[in-house]
CSV table of C-alpha atoms in Angstrom, one decimal:
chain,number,residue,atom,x,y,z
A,1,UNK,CA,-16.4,20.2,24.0
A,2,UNK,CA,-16.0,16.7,25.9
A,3,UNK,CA,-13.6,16.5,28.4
A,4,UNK,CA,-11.5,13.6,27.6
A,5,UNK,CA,-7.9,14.9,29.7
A,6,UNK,CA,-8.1,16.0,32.9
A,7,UNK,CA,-4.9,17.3,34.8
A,8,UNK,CA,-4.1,17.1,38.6
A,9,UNK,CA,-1.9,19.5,40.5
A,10,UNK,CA,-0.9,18.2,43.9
A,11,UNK,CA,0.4,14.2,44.2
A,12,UNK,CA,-0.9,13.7,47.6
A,13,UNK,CA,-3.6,11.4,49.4
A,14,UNK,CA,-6.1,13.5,47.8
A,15,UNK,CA,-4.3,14.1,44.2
A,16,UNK,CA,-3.4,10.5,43.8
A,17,UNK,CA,-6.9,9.4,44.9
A,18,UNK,CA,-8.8,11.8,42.1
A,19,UNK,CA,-6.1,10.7,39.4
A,20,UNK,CA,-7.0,7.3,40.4
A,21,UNK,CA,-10.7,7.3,39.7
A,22,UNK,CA,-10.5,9.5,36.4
A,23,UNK,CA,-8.2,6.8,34.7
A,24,UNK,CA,-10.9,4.1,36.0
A,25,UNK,CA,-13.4,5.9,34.6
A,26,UNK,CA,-11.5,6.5,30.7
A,27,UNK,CA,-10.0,9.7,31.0
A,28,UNK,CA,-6.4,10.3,30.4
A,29,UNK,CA,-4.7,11.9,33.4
A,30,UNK,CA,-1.9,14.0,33.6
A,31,UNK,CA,-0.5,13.9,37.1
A,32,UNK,CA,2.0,16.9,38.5
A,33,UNK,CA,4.2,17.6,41.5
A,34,UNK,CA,6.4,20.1,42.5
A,35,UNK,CA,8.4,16.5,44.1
A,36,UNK,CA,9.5,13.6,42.1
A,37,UNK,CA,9.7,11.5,44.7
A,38,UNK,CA,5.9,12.7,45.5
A,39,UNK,CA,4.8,11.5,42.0
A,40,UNK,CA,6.7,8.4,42.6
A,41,UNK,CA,4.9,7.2,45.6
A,42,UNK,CA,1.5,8.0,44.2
A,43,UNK,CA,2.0,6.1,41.2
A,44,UNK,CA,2.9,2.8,43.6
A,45,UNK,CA,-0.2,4.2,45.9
A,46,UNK,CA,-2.3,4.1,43.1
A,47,UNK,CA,-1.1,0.9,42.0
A,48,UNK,CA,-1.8,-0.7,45.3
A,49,UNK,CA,-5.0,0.4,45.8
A,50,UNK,CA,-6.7,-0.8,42.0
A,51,UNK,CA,-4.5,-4.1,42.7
A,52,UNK,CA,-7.0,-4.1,45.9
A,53,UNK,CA,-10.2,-3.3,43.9
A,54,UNK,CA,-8.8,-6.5,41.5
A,55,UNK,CA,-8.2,-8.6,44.6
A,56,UNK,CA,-11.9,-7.9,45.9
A,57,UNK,CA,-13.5,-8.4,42.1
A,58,UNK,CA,-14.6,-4.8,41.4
A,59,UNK,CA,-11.9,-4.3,39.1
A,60,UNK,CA,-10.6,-6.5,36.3
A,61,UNK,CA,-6.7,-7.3,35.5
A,62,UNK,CA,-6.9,-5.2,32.3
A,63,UNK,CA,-9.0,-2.9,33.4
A,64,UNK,CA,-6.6,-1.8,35.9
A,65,UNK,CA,-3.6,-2.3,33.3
A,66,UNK,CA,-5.7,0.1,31.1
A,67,UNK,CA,-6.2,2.5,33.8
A,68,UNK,CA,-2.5,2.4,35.1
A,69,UNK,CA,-1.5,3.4,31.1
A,70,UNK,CA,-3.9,6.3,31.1
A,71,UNK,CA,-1.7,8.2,33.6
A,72,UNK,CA,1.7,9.9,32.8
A,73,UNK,CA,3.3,12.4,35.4
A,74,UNK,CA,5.2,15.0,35.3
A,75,UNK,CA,7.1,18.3,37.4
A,76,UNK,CA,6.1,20.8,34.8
A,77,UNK,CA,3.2,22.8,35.4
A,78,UNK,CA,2.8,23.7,31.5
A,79,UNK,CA,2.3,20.1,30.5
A,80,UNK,CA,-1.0,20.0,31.7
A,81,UNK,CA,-2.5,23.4,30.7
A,82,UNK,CA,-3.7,21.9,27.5
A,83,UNK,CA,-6.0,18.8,29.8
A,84,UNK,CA,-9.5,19.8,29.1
A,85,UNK,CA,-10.1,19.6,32.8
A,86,UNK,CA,-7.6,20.9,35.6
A,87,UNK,CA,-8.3,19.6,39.6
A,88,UNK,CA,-5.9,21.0,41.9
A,89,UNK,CA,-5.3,19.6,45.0
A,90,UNK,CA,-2.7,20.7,46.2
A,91,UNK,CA,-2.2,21.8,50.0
A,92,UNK,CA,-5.1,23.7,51.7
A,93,UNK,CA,-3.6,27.3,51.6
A,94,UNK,CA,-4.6,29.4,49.2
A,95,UNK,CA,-1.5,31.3,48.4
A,96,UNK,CA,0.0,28.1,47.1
A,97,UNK,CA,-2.8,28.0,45.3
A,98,UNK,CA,-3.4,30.9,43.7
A,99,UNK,CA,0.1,30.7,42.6
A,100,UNK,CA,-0.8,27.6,40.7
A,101,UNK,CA,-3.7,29.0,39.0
A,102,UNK,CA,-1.9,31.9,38.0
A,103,UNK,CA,1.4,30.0,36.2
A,104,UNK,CA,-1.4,27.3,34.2
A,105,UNK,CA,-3.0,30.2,32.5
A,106,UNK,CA,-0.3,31.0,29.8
A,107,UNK,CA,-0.7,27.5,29.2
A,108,UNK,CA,-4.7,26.6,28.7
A,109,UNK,CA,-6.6,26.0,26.0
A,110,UNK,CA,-10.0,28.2,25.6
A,111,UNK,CA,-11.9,25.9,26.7
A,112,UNK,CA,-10.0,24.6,29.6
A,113,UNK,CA,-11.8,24.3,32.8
A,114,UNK,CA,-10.3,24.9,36.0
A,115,UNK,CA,-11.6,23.5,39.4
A,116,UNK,CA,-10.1,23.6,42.6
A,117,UNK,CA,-10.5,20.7,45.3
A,118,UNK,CA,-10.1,22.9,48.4
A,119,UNK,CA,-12.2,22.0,51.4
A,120,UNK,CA,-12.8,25.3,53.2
A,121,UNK,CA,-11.4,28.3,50.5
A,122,UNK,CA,-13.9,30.9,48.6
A,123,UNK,CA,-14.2,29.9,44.9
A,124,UNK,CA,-15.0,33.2,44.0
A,125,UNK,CA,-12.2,34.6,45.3
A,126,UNK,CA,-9.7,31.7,43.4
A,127,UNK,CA,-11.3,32.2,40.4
A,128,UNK,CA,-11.0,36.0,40.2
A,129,UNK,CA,-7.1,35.5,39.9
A,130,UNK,CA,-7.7,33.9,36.6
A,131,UNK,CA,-8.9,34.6,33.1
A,132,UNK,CA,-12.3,32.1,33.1
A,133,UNK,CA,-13.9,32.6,36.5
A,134,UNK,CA,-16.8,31.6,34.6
A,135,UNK,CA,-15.2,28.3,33.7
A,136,UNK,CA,-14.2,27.8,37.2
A,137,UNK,CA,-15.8,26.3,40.4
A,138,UNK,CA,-15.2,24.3,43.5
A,139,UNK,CA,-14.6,20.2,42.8
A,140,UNK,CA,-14.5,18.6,46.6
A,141,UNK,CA,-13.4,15.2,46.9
A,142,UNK,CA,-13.5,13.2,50.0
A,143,UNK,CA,-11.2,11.2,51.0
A,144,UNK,CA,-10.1,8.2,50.6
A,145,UNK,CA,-11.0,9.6,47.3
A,146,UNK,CA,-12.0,5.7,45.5
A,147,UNK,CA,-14.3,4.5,48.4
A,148,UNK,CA,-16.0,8.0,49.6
A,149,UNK,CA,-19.4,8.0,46.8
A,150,UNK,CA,-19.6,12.2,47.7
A,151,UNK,CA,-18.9,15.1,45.3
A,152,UNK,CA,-18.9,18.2,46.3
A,153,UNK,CA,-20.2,21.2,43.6
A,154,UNK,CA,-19.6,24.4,44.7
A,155,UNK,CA,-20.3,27.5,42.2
A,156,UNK,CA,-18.4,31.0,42.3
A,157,UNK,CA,-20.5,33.9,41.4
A,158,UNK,CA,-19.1,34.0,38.0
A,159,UNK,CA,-19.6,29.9,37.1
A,160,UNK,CA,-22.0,29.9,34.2
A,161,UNK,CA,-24.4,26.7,33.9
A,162,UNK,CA,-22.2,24.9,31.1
A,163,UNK,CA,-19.0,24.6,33.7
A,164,UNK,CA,-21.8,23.3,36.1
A,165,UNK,CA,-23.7,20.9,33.5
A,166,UNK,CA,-20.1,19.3,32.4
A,167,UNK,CA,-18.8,18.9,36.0
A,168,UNK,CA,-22.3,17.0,36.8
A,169,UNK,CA,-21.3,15.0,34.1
A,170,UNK,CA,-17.9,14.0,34.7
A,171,UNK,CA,-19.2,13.0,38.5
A,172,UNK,CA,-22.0,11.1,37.1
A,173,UNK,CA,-19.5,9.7,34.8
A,174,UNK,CA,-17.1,8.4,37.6
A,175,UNK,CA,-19.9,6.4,39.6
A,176,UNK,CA,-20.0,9.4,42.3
A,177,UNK,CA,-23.0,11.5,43.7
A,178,UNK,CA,-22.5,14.7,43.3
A,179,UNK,CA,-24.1,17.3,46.2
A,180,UNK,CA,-24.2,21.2,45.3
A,181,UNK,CA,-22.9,23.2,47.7
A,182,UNK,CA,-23.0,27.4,48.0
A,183,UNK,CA,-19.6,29.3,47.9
A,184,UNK,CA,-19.4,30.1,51.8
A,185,UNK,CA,-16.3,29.3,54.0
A,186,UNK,CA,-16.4,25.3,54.4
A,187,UNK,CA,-18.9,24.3,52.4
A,188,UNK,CA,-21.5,21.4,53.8
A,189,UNK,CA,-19.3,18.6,54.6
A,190,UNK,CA,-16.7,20.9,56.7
A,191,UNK,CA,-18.8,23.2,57.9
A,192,UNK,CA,-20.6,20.6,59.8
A,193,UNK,CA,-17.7,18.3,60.4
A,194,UNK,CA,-14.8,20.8,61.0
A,195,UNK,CA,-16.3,21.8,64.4
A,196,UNK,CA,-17.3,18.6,65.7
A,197,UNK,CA,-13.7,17.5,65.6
A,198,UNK,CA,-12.3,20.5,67.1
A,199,UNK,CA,-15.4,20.2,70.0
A,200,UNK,CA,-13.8,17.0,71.0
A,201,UNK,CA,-10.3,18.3,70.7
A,202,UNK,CA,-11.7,21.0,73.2
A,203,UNK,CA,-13.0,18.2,75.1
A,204,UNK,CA,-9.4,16.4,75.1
A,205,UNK,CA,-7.8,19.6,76.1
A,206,UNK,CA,-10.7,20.5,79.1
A,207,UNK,CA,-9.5,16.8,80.3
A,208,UNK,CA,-13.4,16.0,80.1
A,209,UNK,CA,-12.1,12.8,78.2
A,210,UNK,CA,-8.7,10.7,77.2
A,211,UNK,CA,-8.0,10.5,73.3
A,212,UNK,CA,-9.2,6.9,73.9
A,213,UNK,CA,-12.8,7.8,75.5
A,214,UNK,CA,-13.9,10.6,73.3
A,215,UNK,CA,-14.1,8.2,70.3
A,216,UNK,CA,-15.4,5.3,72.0
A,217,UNK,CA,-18.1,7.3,73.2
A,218,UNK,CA,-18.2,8.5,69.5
A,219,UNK,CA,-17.9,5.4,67.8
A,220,UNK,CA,-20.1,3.1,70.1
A,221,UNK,CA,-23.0,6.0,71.1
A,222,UNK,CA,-23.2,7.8,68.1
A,223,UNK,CA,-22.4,5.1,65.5
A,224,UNK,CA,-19.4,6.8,64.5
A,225,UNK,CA,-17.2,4.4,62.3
A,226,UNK,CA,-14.3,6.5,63.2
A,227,UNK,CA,-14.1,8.7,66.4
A,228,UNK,CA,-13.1,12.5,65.8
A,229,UNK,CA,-9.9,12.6,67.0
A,230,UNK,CA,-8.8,9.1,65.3
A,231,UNK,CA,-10.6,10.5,61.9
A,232,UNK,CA,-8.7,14.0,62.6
A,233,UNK,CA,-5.6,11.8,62.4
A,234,UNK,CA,-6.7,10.3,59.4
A,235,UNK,CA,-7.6,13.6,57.6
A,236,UNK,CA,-4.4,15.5,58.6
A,237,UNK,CA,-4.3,17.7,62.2
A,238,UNK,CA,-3.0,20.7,59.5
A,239,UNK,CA,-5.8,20.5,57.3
A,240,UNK,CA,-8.2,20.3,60.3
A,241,UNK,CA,-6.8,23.6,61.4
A,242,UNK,CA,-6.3,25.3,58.0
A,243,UNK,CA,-10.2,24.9,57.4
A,244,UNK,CA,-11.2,25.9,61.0
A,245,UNK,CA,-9.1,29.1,60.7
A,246,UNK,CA,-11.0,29.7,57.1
A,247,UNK,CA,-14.4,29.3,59.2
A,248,UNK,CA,-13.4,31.2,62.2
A,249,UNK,CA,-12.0,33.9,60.0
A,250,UNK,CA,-14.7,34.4,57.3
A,251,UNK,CA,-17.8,34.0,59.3
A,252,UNK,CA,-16.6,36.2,62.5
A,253,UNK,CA,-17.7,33.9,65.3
A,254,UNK,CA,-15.4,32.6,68.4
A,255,UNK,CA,-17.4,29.1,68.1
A,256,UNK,CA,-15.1,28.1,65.2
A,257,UNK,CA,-12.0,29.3,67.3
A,258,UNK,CA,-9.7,26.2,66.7
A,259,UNK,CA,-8.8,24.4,69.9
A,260,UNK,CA,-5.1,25.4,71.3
A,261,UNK,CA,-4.7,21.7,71.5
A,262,UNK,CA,-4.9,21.0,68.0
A,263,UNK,CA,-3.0,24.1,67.1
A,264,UNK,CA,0.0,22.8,69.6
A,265,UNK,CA,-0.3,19.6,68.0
A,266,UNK,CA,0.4,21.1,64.5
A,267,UNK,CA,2.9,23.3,66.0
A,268,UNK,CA,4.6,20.1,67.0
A,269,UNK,CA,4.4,18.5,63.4
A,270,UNK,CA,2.5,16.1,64.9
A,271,UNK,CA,-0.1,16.1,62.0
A,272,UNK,CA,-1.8,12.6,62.1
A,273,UNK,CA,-1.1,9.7,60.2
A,274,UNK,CA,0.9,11.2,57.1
A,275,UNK,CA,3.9,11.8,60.2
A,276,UNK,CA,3.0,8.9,62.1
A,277,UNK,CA,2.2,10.6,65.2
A,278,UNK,CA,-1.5,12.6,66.1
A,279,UNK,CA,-3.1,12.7,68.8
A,280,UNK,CA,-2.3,8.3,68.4
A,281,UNK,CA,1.3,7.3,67.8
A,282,UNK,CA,1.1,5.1,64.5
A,283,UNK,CA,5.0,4.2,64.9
A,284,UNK,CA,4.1,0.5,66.7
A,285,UNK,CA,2.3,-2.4,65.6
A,286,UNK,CA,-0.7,-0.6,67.0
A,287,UNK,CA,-1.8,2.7,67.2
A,288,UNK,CA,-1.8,4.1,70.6
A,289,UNK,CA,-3.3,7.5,72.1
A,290,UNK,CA,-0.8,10.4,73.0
A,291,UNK,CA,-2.8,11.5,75.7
């Protein structure tokens, strides 16, 4: 069957940004939050960010007036077990989601494929707490989800080649490059990125460096066009730590022991952009570093 409805669990930066690109691309989108106010401010994100793609000329008027229409939210989970598709995105610990999983499947249709858009958490081991983990597998977008071009595909053991020939499709479908990725903690992308930005959070916290040092040196030497600490900020100091735990935890080596720093920082609730203050305080005109 075509997928022609896709659902998205999780209104966030990331849930918001893959809702986004599916109504672009002509599917109808059935957004869901545990927070109204959540599926409130992604609707305006959303909005603001085609508006931009109009303003630049890579998006018409209607197209984005068509695209807006496409996508109807709601707070209850069972409205979108009958989508065709199912992305959740919600935040990266995998209680929370396994919990979703398991209260969608009274809900979905036979055919229903379920896909999960963790960065760092086994895809076998989601999948085996429902009732397709042959129709399930591991759908990684990057964010900001409407400018990154990067898809990550990761199989389970279960995932049988139809789940894995229509998910290449939908990609190629929404203008994206799809890369295939194996079912081990992290993936590509954050298996190689994950450590570099905790090595220079290790480097902040050794005093080998100031905030503002370690990414010039980044930016300027290594053509960087974000340091690691300033792209940390950006991608949430939780999530940094949530998916160095996952490494340091399934592959047994002290190398992917996260920083102290960074785990004092979270501590803190200083997670980044999303609370206005990382390891740079966004609360001014300018952002400046903390240390």
């Amino acid at each position: 069957m075509d997928i022609s409805s896709v659902g998205v669990v999780g209104a966030g930066q990331m849930g918001n940004g893959i809702a986004h690109v599916f109504a672009l691309a002509g599917y109808d989108v059935t957004l869901t939050d545990v927070n109204e106010a959540a599926l409130s401010r992604a609707m305006a994100t959303i909005d603001r960010n085609i508006e931009r793609q109009v303003a630049r000329g890579k998006v018409t008027a209607e197209e984005k007036s068509a695209a807006m229409a496409r996508i109807r939210t709601t707070m209850t989970l069972a409205e979108v077990g009958p989508c065709d598709l199912i992305i959740e995105a919600a935040t990266e610990r995998e209680t929370v989601k396994q919990a979703i999983f398991e209260d969608l499947l009274p809900h979905l249709k036979p055919h229903t494929i379920l896909t999960s858009n963790t960065s760092s958490i086994s895809i076998t081991r989601l999948a085996s707490r429902t009732d397709r983990p042959e129709k399930f597998m591991g759908f990684h977008f990057m964010n900001p989800v409407p400018v990154m071009q990067l898809v990550e595909l990761i199989r389970g053991i279960a995932t049988d080649q139809d789940t894995w020939d229509k998910m290449h499709a939908v990609v190629r479908r929404l203008g994206k490059t799809a890369a295939s990725a194996e079912d081990f903690p992290a993936f590509i992308v954050n298996r190689i990125l994950m450590p570099m930005i905790n090595e220079a959070v290790y480097t902040l916290y050794e005093g080998v460096g100031s905030v503002k040092s370690i990414d010039e040196s980044l930016k300027l030497g290594a053509n960087h066009p974000m340091g690691p600490l300033e792209l940390a900020d950006f991608i949430g100091l939780d999530t940094c730590l949530a998916i160095m735990n996952v490494l340091h935890d399934g592959l047994a080596d002290t190398k992917y022991r996260p920083c102290p720093l960074l785990t004092k920082y979270v501590e803190a609730g200083w997670l980044g952009r999303k609370t206005q203050r990382g390891f740079y305080d966004y609360r001014g005109e300018v952002p400046v570093p903390t240390r």
